[in-house]
């Protein structure tokens, strides 16, 4: 097996949650398979004469919570010095994030495999992208107009509203037809009618968990993580206090994953997290999906190893594997 040079573009490594971080699991897997690791943040990407350069640090990682990484001396590299670039910067998806994706496209154009594909990450807003599979979702609308959302609430009686750029459950509200604060909530979320938001029919099965279904190289992982809301809470997100329980995929969840997999492969989205409630897709996460560590810990899987093996197998031609 050829030794590969991985560049991991991520948040400040010093802020990583040792027990939960998925990117750390990917780095461990690459290191254990003999690959060379380099680290940078998005502000370390820069362009010169149309070529992407990177101020990068050689990186060693360890399975030691007191000392889990060590950085060498930073130096400037051409993006083409690397075989694979893993884009693992967490949201928010702001202008800095967007510019980084544009810059990473220069690496892609120069022949470096950037995972996930930067332009597809740019194009596939995690809320809106799901609506390309609207037949697999509960009733959903996207609008900035309060009148449309009020009509939607009147039709469905119990509705979730959320911003299109939220993460970790931020900005999610549950509104029923008799809620006293519909107007104020919609004014806030739509910035007085200027910003489109998403409204979805409430799915009572959230009580059983908002399930994260991981799709690696077009294939669903056999276990998902059900993020179960805490008492009195609508949101299952772990960041909002949800409890993560790993469990085998149900047949419906496998069907959903297999239905979207060909599109993911076509777009170069090789590490993706579907959010599924009650057998319906609610979001498709393509930026830096998580929950690998929780599933691995509870089920004995090695999801990050599977991901690195997928890259090794397909790097030579950047081939798009079949979803079959």
XYZ file of N, CA and C in Angstrom, residues 10 40 71 80 86-87 92 100 106 109 117 121 134 140 142 151 169 201 215 223 246 258 274 297 300 304 318:
81
model
N -9.246 21.764 9.177
C -10.188 21.596 10.279
C -10.173 22.826 11.182
N -3.954 21.977 8.865
C -4.073 23.426 8.716
C -5.504 23.845 9.031
N 2.470 18.855 16.798
C 2.686 19.547 15.533
C 4.175 19.800 15.322
N -0.577 20.559 -4.334
C -0.233 19.338 -5.068
C 0.828 18.503 -4.350
N -8.641 16.376 3.268
C -9.919 16.166 3.944
C -10.417 17.517 4.456
N -11.556 17.957 3.930
C -12.149 19.203 4.386
C -13.082 18.881 5.542
N -20.061 27.294 11.518
C -21.031 27.875 10.599
C -20.503 28.047 9.182
N -13.030 29.377 1.571
C -12.144 28.213 1.699
C -12.521 27.140 0.676
N -9.273 24.913 -6.300
C -8.028 25.007 -7.071
C -7.188 23.748 -6.891
N -8.834 21.089 -9.031
C -8.532 21.281 -10.451
C -7.095 20.864 -10.781
N -16.062 16.845 -1.940
C -15.828 17.756 -3.045
C -16.232 19.183 -2.645
N -19.961 20.666 -1.656
C -20.265 21.156 -0.310
C -20.849 22.567 -0.399
N -37.640 15.159 -1.924
C -38.815 15.574 -1.153
C -39.779 14.422 -0.907
N -42.749 19.717 3.661
C -41.733 20.739 3.914
C -41.946 21.922 2.984
N -40.075 25.955 2.085
C -39.003 26.923 2.327
C -39.498 28.264 1.805
N -50.072 29.454 6.816
C -50.986 28.534 6.130
C -50.517 27.091 6.310
N -28.848 22.094 16.346
C -30.173 22.350 16.893
C -30.460 23.821 17.157
N -43.506 19.538 8.760
C -44.502 18.922 9.633
C -43.781 18.183 10.755
N -23.143 7.575 5.662
C -22.945 6.950 4.354
C -21.494 7.185 3.961
N -24.928 0.629 11.438
C -25.505 1.130 12.690
C -25.680 2.640 12.579
N -26.648 4.117 19.962
C -26.397 3.444 18.686
C -27.318 2.233 18.543
N -29.743 4.225 0.563
C -29.489 3.715 -0.783
C -30.140 4.578 -1.851
N -26.963 11.381 6.995
C -28.399 11.637 6.867
C -28.986 11.800 8.253
N -17.864 3.240 19.565
C -17.740 2.858 20.974
C -18.821 1.867 21.387
N -18.606 -1.403 18.215
C -17.373 -2.070 17.805
C -17.027 -1.890 16.347
N -14.114 5.107 10.670
C -13.049 5.942 10.103
C -12.055 5.089 9.321
N -9.385 8.443 -8.752
C -10.497 9.228 -8.176
C -11.806 8.669 -8.674
